[in-house]
Coordinates of C-alpha atoms in Angstrom, one line a residue:
M7 CA 22.5 -13.3 -154.9
A8 CA 18.9 -12.8 -153.9
A9 CA 17.2 -9.7 -155.3
L10 CA 15.9 -7.2 -152.7
G11 CA 12.6 -5.4 -153.3
C12 CA 9.1 -5.0 -151.9
H13 CA 6.4 -7.5 -151.7
K14 CA 2.6 -7.1 -152.0
A15 CA 0.7 -7.6 -148.8
P16 CA -3.0 -8.2 -148.3
F17 CA -5.4 -5.3 -148.9
G18 CA -2.9 -3.6 -151.2
F19 CA -0.4 -2.4 -148.6
L20 CA 3.3 -2.5 -149.5
L21 CA 5.8 -4.1 -147.2
R22 CA 9.1 -2.1 -147.1
N23 CA 12.2 -4.2 -147.3
P24 CA 14.0 -3.7 -144.0
H25 CA 17.4 -3.7 -145.7
I26 CA 16.9 -0.8 -148.0
S27 CA 17.1 2.8 -147.0
H28 CA 16.9 6.1 -148.8
P29 CA 19.7 8.5 -148.3
H30 CA 19.4 10.6 -145.1
S31 CA 16.4 8.6 -143.7
F32 CA 16.9 4.9 -143.4
S33 CA 13.4 4.4 -144.8
L34 CA 12.3 3.8 -148.3
L35 CA 8.9 4.0 -150.0
R36 CA 7.8 1.3 -152.5
L37 CA 11.1 -0.2 -153.5
R38 CA 11.0 -2.8 -156.2
L39 CA 13.7 -4.4 -158.4
P40 CA 13.6 -5.4 -162.1
K41 CA 14.2 -9.1 -162.8
S42 CA 17.7 -8.3 -164.2
A43 CA 18.9 -6.7 -161.0
P44 CA 22.2 -8.0 -159.6
A45 CA 22.0 -9.2 -156.3
C46 CA 32.3 11.0 -146.6
Q47 CA 40.8 39.2 -132.4
R48 CA 41.8 41.2 -134.7
F49 CA 45.4 40.0 -135.0
Q50 CA 45.1 38.1 -138.2
L51 CA 47.5 35.5 -139.3
R52 CA 48.2 33.6 -142.5
C53 CA 46.1 30.6 -143.6
Q54 CA 47.7 27.2 -143.6
H55 CA 49.5 25.8 -140.6
S56 CA 52.1 28.6 -140.6
N57 CA 49.4 31.0 -139.5
G58 CA 50.3 31.1 -135.8
A59 CA 50.4 27.4 -135.3
P60 CA 53.8 26.8 -133.7
A61 CA 55.8 24.4 -135.8
S62 CA 57.1 21.1 -134.5
S63 CA 59.8 18.8 -135.5
N64 CA 57.5 15.8 -135.4
S65 CA 59.8 14.2 -132.9
S66 CA 57.1 11.7 -131.9
G67 CA 57.0 10.3 -135.4
E68 CA 53.2 10.1 -135.1
T69 CA 50.6 11.5 -137.6
Y70 CA 47.4 13.0 -136.4
T71 CA 44.7 13.5 -139.0
V72 CA 41.5 15.5 -138.3
A73 CA 38.7 16.4 -140.7
T74 CA 35.7 18.7 -140.7
P75 CA 32.7 17.9 -142.7
L76 CA 32.9 18.8 -146.4
Y77 CA 30.5 21.8 -146.3
Y78 CA 27.6 22.0 -148.7
V79 CA 27.9 25.1 -150.9
N80 CA 24.2 25.8 -151.6
A81 CA 24.9 28.9 -149.5
G82 CA 27.8 30.6 -147.7
P83 CA 29.2 29.6 -144.3
H84 CA 27.3 30.1 -141.1
M85 CA 28.2 29.5 -137.4
G86 CA 27.1 25.9 -137.7
S87 CA 30.0 25.3 -140.2
A88 CA 32.4 27.6 -138.4
Y89 CA 32.1 25.8 -135.0
P90 CA 33.4 22.4 -136.0
T91 CA 36.1 24.0 -138.1
I92 CA 37.3 26.0 -135.0
A93 CA 37.2 22.8 -132.9
A94 CA 39.2 20.9 -135.5
D95 CA 41.7 23.7 -135.7
A96 CA 42.2 23.8 -131.9
A97 CA 42.7 20.0 -132.0
A98 CA 45.2 20.3 -134.9
R99 CA 47.2 23.1 -133.2
F100 CA 47.4 21.1 -129.9
Q101 CA 48.7 18.0 -131.7
R102 CA 51.3 20.1 -133.6
L103 CA 52.5 21.4 -130.2
Q104 CA 52.7 17.7 -129.1
G105 CA 55.2 17.2 -131.9
K106 CA 53.0 15.2 -134.2
K107 CA 52.8 15.6 -138.0
V108 CA 49.3 16.9 -138.5
M109 CA 47.0 16.6 -141.5
F110 CA 44.0 18.9 -141.1
V111 CA 41.5 18.3 -143.9
T112 CA 38.5 20.5 -144.7
G113 CA 36.7 21.3 -147.9
T114 CA 33.4 21.6 -149.7
D115 CA 30.7 19.2 -151.1
E116 CA 29.7 20.8 -154.4
H117 CA 27.4 18.3 -156.3
G118 CA 23.7 17.7 -156.3
E119 CA 20.3 19.1 -157.3
K120 CA 20.2 21.7 -154.5
I121 CA 23.5 23.2 -155.8
A122 CA 22.2 23.3 -159.3
E123 CA 19.1 25.1 -158.2
A124 CA 21.0 27.6 -156.1
A125 CA 23.2 28.4 -159.1
K126 CA 20.2 28.8 -161.3
A127 CA 18.6 31.2 -158.8
R128 CA 21.8 33.4 -159.0
G129 CA 21.9 33.3 -162.8
M130 CA 25.1 31.2 -162.7
Q131 CA 26.5 28.0 -163.9
P132 CA 26.9 25.4 -161.1
Q133 CA 30.7 25.5 -161.2
E134 CA 30.7 29.3 -161.2
H135 CA 28.4 29.3 -158.2
C136 CA 30.5 26.7 -156.3
D137 CA 33.7 28.7 -157.0
S138 CA 32.2 31.9 -155.5
V139 CA 30.9 30.1 -152.3
V140 CA 34.2 28.3 -151.9
E141 CA 35.9 31.7 -151.8
E142 CA 33.5 32.7 -149.0
Y143 CA 34.6 29.6 -147.0
K144 CA 38.3 30.2 -147.6
S145 CA 38.0 33.8 -146.7
L146 CA 36.2 33.0 -143.4
W147 CA 38.8 30.3 -142.5
T148 CA 41.5 32.9 -143.0
Q149 CA 39.7 35.4 -140.8
L150 CA 39.3 32.7 -138.1
N151 CA 43.0 31.7 -138.3
I152 CA 42.1 28.2 -139.4
S153 CA 45.3 26.3 -140.0
Y154 CA 44.1 23.6 -142.5
D155 CA 46.6 21.5 -144.5
S156 CA 44.3 20.4 -147.2
F157 CA 41.1 22.0 -148.7
I158 CA 39.4 19.4 -150.9
R159 CA 36.6 20.2 -153.3
T160 CA 34.4 17.4 -154.7
T161 CA 34.7 19.1 -158.1
D162 CA 38.5 18.6 -158.0
K163 CA 39.6 16.1 -160.7
R164 CA 41.7 14.1 -158.2
H165 CA 38.5 13.6 -156.1
E166 CA 36.5 12.5 -159.1
V167 CA 39.1 9.9 -160.1
L168 CA 39.3 8.5 -156.5
V169 CA 35.5 8.2 -156.3
E170 CA 35.4 6.3 -159.6
Q171 CA 38.2 4.0 -158.4
L172 CA 36.4 3.1 -155.2
L173 CA 33.1 2.7 -156.9
Q174 CA 34.7 0.1 -159.2
R175 CA 36.2 -1.6 -156.2
V176 CA 32.8 -1.9 -154.5
W177 CA 31.1 -2.9 -157.8
D178 CA 33.6 -5.7 -158.3
K179 CA 32.9 -6.9 -154.8
G180 CA 29.2 -7.3 -155.6
D181 CA 28.0 -4.6 -153.1
I182 CA 26.2 -2.5 -155.7
Y183 CA 22.8 -3.3 -157.3
K184 CA 20.0 -1.4 -159.1
A185 CA 16.6 -0.8 -157.6
K186 CA 13.5 1.3 -158.2
Y187 CA 11.9 3.5 -155.6
E188 CA 9.2 6.2 -155.4
G189 CA 8.1 8.6 -152.8
W190 CA 7.9 12.2 -151.7
Y191 CA 11.2 14.0 -152.1
C192 CA 12.3 17.2 -150.4
V193 CA 14.9 19.0 -152.6
G194 CA 16.0 21.2 -149.6
C195 CA 16.7 18.2 -147.4
E196 CA 17.8 16.1 -150.4
E197 CA 15.9 13.1 -148.9
Y198 CA 12.7 11.2 -149.3
K199 CA 10.2 11.7 -146.5
Q200 CA 8.1 9.0 -144.8
D201 CA 4.4 9.4 -144.8
D202 CA 4.4 10.3 -141.1
E203 CA 7.0 13.0 -141.6
I204 CA 4.9 15.1 -143.9
D205 CA 1.4 16.7 -143.7
A206 CA -1.6 16.0 -145.9
Q207 CA -0.3 18.5 -148.5
H208 CA 3.1 16.6 -148.5
N209 CA 4.9 19.6 -147.0
C210 CA 8.4 19.1 -145.6
P211 CA 8.4 19.9 -141.8
V212 CA 11.8 21.5 -142.1
H213 CA 11.4 23.7 -145.1
L214 CA 7.6 24.1 -145.0
K215 CA 7.4 23.5 -148.7
P216 CA 5.7 20.8 -150.7
C217 CA 7.8 17.7 -151.5
V218 CA 7.9 16.4 -155.0
H219 CA 6.7 12.9 -155.9
R220 CA 9.3 11.0 -157.7
E221 CA 10.0 7.5 -159.0
E222 CA 13.6 6.6 -160.0
E223 CA 15.8 3.6 -160.7
N224 CA 19.1 4.0 -159.0
F225 CA 22.1 2.1 -157.8
F226 CA 22.2 1.0 -154.1
F227 CA 25.1 0.1 -151.8
R228 CA 24.5 -3.1 -149.9
L229 CA 25.2 -1.8 -146.4
S230 CA 23.1 -4.6 -144.9
S231 CA 25.9 -7.0 -145.8
Y232 CA 28.0 -5.3 -143.1
Q233 CA 25.4 -5.5 -140.3
Q234 CA 27.5 -7.8 -138.0
Q235 CA 30.8 -6.0 -138.7
L236 CA 29.3 -2.6 -137.8
E237 CA 27.8 -4.0 -134.6
T238 CA 31.1 -5.6 -133.6
L239 CA 32.9 -2.3 -134.4
L240 CA 30.7 -0.3 -132.0
E241 CA 30.5 -2.9 -129.3
D242 CA 34.2 -3.8 -129.2
N243 CA 35.4 -0.2 -129.7
P244 CA 33.3 2.1 -127.4
Q245 CA 35.6 5.0 -128.2
F246 CA 34.8 4.9 -132.0
V247 CA 32.0 7.4 -131.6
Y248 CA 32.3 10.1 -129.0
P249 CA 30.8 11.3 -126.7
A250 CA 29.1 8.2 -125.2
S251 CA 25.6 9.6 -125.7
R252 CA 26.3 9.8 -129.5
R253 CA 27.8 6.3 -129.5
N254 CA 24.7 4.9 -127.8
E255 CA 22.6 6.6 -130.4
V256 CA 24.6 5.0 -133.3
L257 CA 24.6 1.6 -131.6
G258 CA 20.8 1.8 -131.4
W259 CA 20.5 2.5 -135.1
V260 CA 22.8 -0.4 -136.0
Q261 CA 21.2 -2.9 -133.7
G262 CA 17.8 -1.9 -135.2
G263 CA 19.1 -3.1 -138.6
V264 CA 21.1 -1.2 -141.1
R265 CA 19.6 -0.7 -144.6
D266 CA 21.0 -0.4 -148.0
F267 CA 21.1 3.2 -149.4
S268 CA 21.1 4.9 -152.8
I269 CA 24.4 6.0 -154.2
S270 CA 23.3 7.4 -157.5
R271 CA 20.7 9.8 -159.0
A272 CA 19.0 9.7 -162.4
A273 CA 17.3 13.1 -162.1
T274 CA 20.5 15.1 -161.2
E275 CA 23.0 16.1 -163.9
W276 CA 25.3 18.1 -161.7
G277 CA 27.6 15.5 -160.3
I278 CA 30.2 12.8 -161.0
K279 CA 28.9 10.4 -163.7
F280 CA 28.3 6.9 -162.4
P281 CA 30.9 4.8 -164.2
Q282 CA 28.6 1.9 -164.9
D283 CA 25.7 4.1 -166.1
P284 CA 26.7 7.6 -167.3
K285 CA 23.0 8.6 -167.3
Q286 CA 23.2 8.7 -163.5
T287 CA 25.4 10.7 -161.2
V288 CA 27.0 9.6 -158.0
Y289 CA 24.9 10.7 -155.1
V290 CA 25.9 12.8 -152.0
W291 CA 27.4 10.3 -149.6
F292 CA 29.4 8.1 -151.9
D293 CA 30.8 11.3 -153.4
A294 CA 31.4 13.6 -150.4
L295 CA 32.5 11.0 -147.8
N296 CA 35.3 9.9 -150.1
G297 CA 36.6 13.5 -150.0
Y298 CA 38.3 12.6 -146.7
L299 CA 40.6 10.3 -148.7
S300 CA 41.0 12.4 -151.8
G301 CA 41.9 15.3 -149.4
L302 CA 44.9 13.3 -148.2
L303 CA 46.2 11.7 -151.4
P304 CA 48.2 13.6 -153.9
E305 CA 47.0 13.4 -157.5
G306 CA 47.8 10.2 -159.2
V307 CA 48.3 8.1 -156.0
E308 CA 46.1 5.0 -155.9
P309 CA 43.8 4.8 -152.8
T310 CA 45.3 1.6 -151.3
A311 CA 45.5 1.0 -147.6
D312 CA 49.3 1.4 -147.6
N313 CA 49.2 4.7 -149.6
L314 CA 46.5 6.1 -147.4
K315 CA 48.5 5.2 -144.2
Q316 CA 51.6 7.0 -145.6
H317 CA 49.5 10.1 -146.1
G318 CA 47.8 10.2 -142.8
W319 CA 44.8 7.9 -142.9
P320 CA 43.0 6.8 -140.7
G321 CA 42.0 10.0 -138.9
H322 CA 39.4 11.7 -136.7
H323 CA 36.1 13.2 -137.9
I324 CA 34.5 16.3 -136.2
I325 CA 31.0 16.5 -137.4
G326 CA 27.5 17.7 -136.3
K327 CA 25.1 15.2 -134.8
D328 CA 22.7 15.7 -137.7
I329 CA 25.2 13.9 -140.0
L330 CA 26.4 11.4 -137.4
R331 CA 24.6 8.4 -139.0
F332 CA 26.4 8.9 -142.3
H333 CA 29.9 9.2 -140.8
A334 CA 29.5 6.5 -138.1
V335 CA 27.4 3.9 -140.1
Y336 CA 27.4 4.6 -143.9
W337 CA 31.1 5.6 -144.1
P338 CA 32.5 2.6 -142.1
G339 CA 30.4 0.3 -144.3
M340 CA 31.8 1.8 -147.5
L341 CA 35.4 1.5 -146.2
M342 CA 34.8 -2.1 -145.2
S343 CA 33.6 -2.8 -148.7
C344 CA 36.7 -1.1 -150.2
G345 CA 39.0 -3.0 -147.8
L346 CA 40.3 0.3 -146.3
P347 CA 41.0 1.3 -142.7
L348 CA 38.2 2.8 -140.7
P349 CA 38.3 6.2 -139.0
Q350 CA 40.0 6.3 -135.6
R351 CA 37.1 8.2 -134.1
V352 CA 33.9 10.1 -135.0
W353 CA 33.3 13.1 -132.7
G354 CA 29.7 14.3 -132.8
H355 CA 29.0 17.8 -131.6
G356 CA 25.6 19.4 -130.9
F357 CA 23.8 22.3 -132.4
I358 CA 24.3 26.0 -131.7
T359 CA 21.2 28.0 -130.9
K360 CA 20.8 31.8 -130.6
D361 CA 19.0 33.3 -127.6
G362 CA 17.6 29.9 -126.8
L363 CA 16.1 29.3 -130.3
K364 CA 17.3 27.0 -133.1
M365 CA 18.8 29.2 -135.8
G366 CA 17.1 29.4 -139.2
K367 CA 16.6 31.9 -142.0
S368 CA 12.8 31.7 -141.6
V369 CA 13.1 32.7 -137.9
G370 CA 15.5 35.5 -138.9
N371 CA 18.1 34.6 -136.2
V372 CA 21.0 33.2 -138.3
L373 CA 24.3 34.0 -136.7
D374 CA 26.8 35.4 -139.2
P375 CA 30.4 34.4 -138.2
V376 CA 31.8 37.0 -140.7
A377 CA 30.1 39.8 -138.9
L378 CA 31.2 38.5 -135.5
V379 CA 34.8 38.2 -136.5
A380 CA 34.8 41.7 -138.1
A381 CA 33.4 43.2 -135.0
Y382 CA 35.2 41.3 -132.3
G383 CA 38.1 39.5 -133.8
A384 CA 38.9 35.8 -134.4
D385 CA 40.2 35.0 -130.9
A386 CA 37.0 36.3 -129.2
V387 CA 34.8 34.1 -131.4
R388 CA 37.1 31.1 -131.1
F389 CA 37.4 31.5 -127.3
F390 CA 33.7 31.8 -126.6
F391 CA 32.4 28.9 -128.7
L392 CA 35.1 26.5 -127.5
K393 CA 34.7 27.5 -123.9
E394 CA 30.9 27.8 -123.7
V395 CA 29.7 25.0 -126.0
D396 CA 30.3 21.7 -124.2
F397 CA 31.5 19.5 -127.0
G398 CA 28.8 17.0 -127.8
Q399 CA 26.0 19.1 -126.3
D400 CA 24.0 21.9 -127.8
G401 CA 25.2 25.4 -127.0
D402 CA 23.5 28.8 -127.0
F403 CA 24.8 32.1 -128.2
S404 CA 23.7 35.4 -126.7
E405 CA 25.7 38.5 -127.7
K406 CA 25.5 40.0 -124.2
R407 CA 26.7 36.8 -122.7
F408 CA 29.4 36.5 -125.4
R409 CA 30.8 39.9 -124.5
D410 CA 30.6 39.2 -120.7
I411 CA 32.4 35.9 -121.0
V412 CA 35.1 37.1 -123.3
N413 CA 35.7 40.4 -121.5
A414 CA 35.9 38.7 -118.1
A415 CA 38.4 36.1 -119.3
L416 CA 40.6 37.7 -122.0
A417 CA 40.5 41.4 -121.1
N418 CA 40.0 41.4 -117.3
D419 CA 41.7 38.2 -116.3
I420 CA 44.5 37.3 -118.7
G421 CA 45.0 40.7 -120.4
N422 CA 45.0 42.7 -117.2
L423 CA 47.3 40.3 -115.4
L424 CA 49.9 40.7 -118.1
N425 CA 49.6 44.4 -118.7
R426 CA 49.7 45.6 -115.1
T427 CA 52.6 43.3 -114.2
L428 CA 54.6 44.5 -117.2
N429 CA 53.9 48.1 -116.3
L430 CA 55.2 47.4 -112.7
L431 CA 58.3 45.7 -114.2
K432 CA 58.9 48.6 -116.5
K433 CA 58.6 51.2 -113.7
N434 CA 60.6 49.3 -111.1
C435 CA 62.9 46.9 -112.9
G436 CA 63.6 48.7 -116.2
S437 CA 61.5 46.1 -118.1
A438 CA 64.1 43.4 -117.3
M439 CA 63.6 40.1 -115.7
P440 CA 65.3 40.1 -112.2
A441 CA 66.2 36.4 -112.3
D442 CA 65.5 33.1 -114.1
S443 CA 61.9 32.0 -113.5
S444 CA 63.2 28.5 -112.9
Q445 CA 64.5 29.8 -109.5
V446 CA 60.9 30.3 -108.2
P447 CA 60.4 27.5 -105.6
D448 CA 58.2 24.6 -106.6
N449 CA 55.8 25.3 -103.7
S450 CA 55.4 28.9 -104.5
P451 CA 51.6 29.5 -105.0
V452 CA 51.5 30.5 -108.7
R453 CA 54.1 28.0 -109.8
N454 CA 52.4 25.2 -107.9
T455 CA 49.0 26.0 -109.5
A456 CA 50.5 26.2 -113.0
Q457 CA 52.3 22.8 -112.6
Q458 CA 49.0 21.2 -111.4
Q459 CA 47.0 22.5 -114.3
V460 CA 49.3 21.7 -117.2
E461 CA 48.7 18.0 -117.2
L462 CA 45.0 18.5 -116.8
V463 CA 44.9 20.9 -119.8
A464 CA 46.7 18.4 -122.0
A465 CA 44.3 15.6 -121.0
Q466 CA 41.2 17.8 -121.8
Y467 CA 42.6 18.9 -125.2
E468 CA 43.0 15.2 -126.1
Q469 CA 39.3 14.7 -125.4
L470 CA 38.3 17.9 -127.2
S471 CA 37.0 19.1 -123.8
F472 CA 37.9 22.6 -124.7
G473 CA 35.8 24.3 -122.1
K474 CA 37.4 22.2 -119.3
A475 CA 40.8 23.0 -120.7
I476 CA 40.1 26.7 -120.7
D477 CA 38.8 26.5 -117.1
A478 CA 42.1 24.9 -116.0
I479 CA 44.1 27.6 -117.9
Q480 CA 42.0 30.3 -116.2
K481 CA 42.9 28.9 -112.8
V482 CA 46.5 29.8 -113.4
S483 CA 45.8 33.4 -114.5
A484 CA 43.3 33.8 -111.6
R485 CA 45.9 32.6 -109.1
G486 CA 48.4 35.1 -110.6
N487 CA 45.9 37.9 -110.1
L488 CA 45.2 36.8 -106.6
F489 CA 49.0 36.5 -105.9
L490 CA 49.4 40.2 -106.9
Q491 CA 46.6 41.2 -104.6
E492 CA 48.0 39.2 -101.7
R493 CA 51.7 40.4 -102.1
E494 CA 51.0 44.0 -103.2
P495 CA 54.4 44.4 -104.8
W496 CA 53.7 48.1 -105.7
A497 CA 53.7 48.9 -102.0
A498 CA 57.1 47.3 -101.5
F499 CA 58.5 49.1 -104.5
K500 CA 57.2 52.4 -103.0
K501 CA 58.2 52.1 -99.4
G502 CA 59.9 48.8 -98.8
S503 CA 63.5 47.9 -97.9
P504 CA 66.0 46.7 -100.5
E505 CA 65.2 43.1 -99.5
E506 CA 61.4 43.8 -99.8
K507 CA 61.9 45.4 -103.2
E508 CA 63.9 42.3 -104.4
Q509 CA 61.1 40.1 -103.2
A510 CA 58.6 42.3 -104.9
S511 CA 60.5 41.9 -108.2
L512 CA 60.4 38.1 -107.8
V513 CA 56.6 38.4 -107.4
L514 CA 56.5 40.0 -110.8
L515 CA 58.7 37.4 -112.3
E516 CA 56.5 34.6 -111.0
V517 CA 53.4 36.2 -112.4
L518 CA 54.9 36.9 -115.8
E519 CA 56.2 33.3 -116.0
A520 CA 52.6 32.2 -115.3
A521 CA 51.4 34.5 -118.1
R522 CA 53.9 32.8 -120.4
V523 CA 52.7 29.3 -119.5
V524 CA 49.1 30.5 -119.9
A525 CA 50.0 31.7 -123.4
V526 CA 51.4 28.4 -124.5
M527 CA 48.4 26.5 -123.1
L528 CA 46.0 28.9 -124.8
T529 CA 47.7 28.7 -128.2
P530 CA 45.2 26.1 -129.7
I531 CA 42.2 28.3 -128.6
A532 CA 43.4 31.8 -129.2
P533 CA 46.6 31.7 -131.3
A534 CA 46.8 35.4 -132.1
L535 CA 46.4 36.4 -128.4
A536 CA 49.0 33.9 -127.3
R537 CA 51.4 35.3 -129.9
L538 CA 50.8 38.8 -128.6
V539 CA 51.5 37.7 -125.0
Y540 CA 54.7 36.1 -126.1
L541 CA 55.8 39.2 -128.0
Q542 CA 55.0 41.4 -124.9
L543 CA 57.2 39.1 -122.8
G544 CA 60.2 39.9 -125.1
F545 CA 60.1 36.8 -127.3
T546 CA 60.3 37.0 -131.1
D547 CA 57.8 35.7 -133.7
Q548 CA 60.2 33.0 -134.6
E549 CA 60.5 31.9 -130.9
F550 CA 56.7 31.8 -130.7
E551 CA 56.4 29.7 -133.9
S552 CA 58.9 27.2 -132.6
L553 CA 56.9 26.5 -129.4
T554 CA 56.1 22.9 -128.4
W555 CA 54.0 21.6 -125.6
A556 CA 57.2 21.1 -123.6
D557 CA 57.3 24.9 -123.2
V558 CA 54.4 24.7 -120.8
Q559 CA 57.0 23.6 -118.2
W560 CA 58.0 26.3 -115.7
G561 CA 61.2 28.2 -116.4
G562 CA 61.0 30.0 -119.7
L563 CA 61.9 33.5 -118.6
H564 CA 65.6 34.3 -118.0
K565 CA 67.5 36.9 -116.0
G566 CA 68.0 40.1 -118.0
Q567 CA 65.3 39.2 -120.6
R568 CA 63.7 42.5 -121.6
T569 CA 60.0 42.9 -122.3
A570 CA 58.3 45.0 -124.9
S571 CA 56.7 48.3 -124.1
P572 CA 53.5 47.4 -122.3
K573 CA 50.4 47.4 -124.5
P574 CA 47.0 45.8 -123.8
V575 CA 46.8 42.5 -125.7
F576 CA 43.1 42.3 -125.7
A577 CA 40.6 45.3 -126.0
R578 CA 37.3 45.0 -124.2
L579 CA 34.3 44.2 -126.4
E580 CA 32.1 47.2 -126.6
G581 CA 29.9 49.2 -129.0
D582 CA 26.8 48.3 -130.9
Y583 CA 25.6 44.8 -131.1
V584 CA 26.1 43.1 -134.5
A585 CA 24.2 39.8 -134.0
A586 CA 20.8 41.2 -133.3

């Protein structure tokens, strides 16, 4: 195999080999090879998928796997890590309602120089530091009602074993070689910077700190060998990367020529030892990306294609656009080399800004999800970000707008619809359903609206179009509120004839059935609120937990069913701002 390196050009310039890239940048400074070189609201519920995620019997026989990024533990979680986790949780909950067996994988990326430095700054050993930050993540996921099935850490022994197995497989295939490189390295970004990315003092444009000049000899993965296969993947499978704007971006990268990338580090001790050279550690992407597989496989199970299939692979990735390249180009190349199935789809979401500005510690506008959940509850936070951040696009957070959106939808619209109708039922019908809701005519306004929106909501959930799904759900609750205003059942109960009072009771029945359907559809977004609605309607916790998507069909309330004593299911968001 021909060695890859750099070649002297006239006047002392160095020509970069187009096939070799540094991690995170697809560019590499001064690569050269030795002659010997061979050619990854307040109503809190339990964590894990019993925490308000209705169970299913997996009648479809299908498995749906979804994974968040493995979050870097140099610091605790922020809204940028909470958002994809909330999105993945909503997707997982919907698929469980559909009757599928779900494997929802999340976890933490715990190796690297930046982790070691963060630990040192805290006066801790790296493992001790990682353990403490992992607890912050797990605590937040519990507070946000995240129903993950597997939490993988790259410091787990089973992960280390899997990484070593796959490295050996790639090594045996001849897709790993050794090369030297040098350049200006930013520890904060964990990447080498090109000359046109830094100023005259070699400052990183992101961290505004000087980069460090380094020269190392590392192992590289021969990604360039998979150029044609990657192009074919993206051209023949336009749904592999979603949305389309992200797919076009990735296709452009690949068509521009993929380059080999470093998979080891000589200057970093905190990591998995490289099997073929214990003086080096496995670097970021070949370590962390494989966590999606180790998160699925029980300890001791070999990572073969058949074993992975039995445990849920391939699956879907929900990741930020800043790490799209690594999940949609590097990761498929690695899997191709290992002879393993590729992901089903890579979903790339945008960034979250605050008050129109990109969030950052230096700007002082970092959004703390822990403070938001403590002040407003999990459902409010989940609802706002899934409704207002168009998946794939950047989204902005303003606390005033957050309150306005959530209060209008959950307190005024859905909450008020349920509470005032239940109070009318209690006062005039003894809190008992006057008939089976299935007897409401198909062409009745509220039933007709609900039946129209149900299929649309399901289609939008499948595409992770959570905002559009919520809009469709709100059309049902809005029609219920309008129906009450149009029919004024309170007037009939007060002065109407017996027939008019009977009709008024059926108005309440229709509205409450609509509220039930809304609760089922809203379960992936706001599981605690959906549960409270179901309990208010007279169902039990067990009945809620056994829900499936079939329960969105009209007809779930029955004659004589008694409702609970009316209580508001969602309190208006008020008080002092907490995200200033």
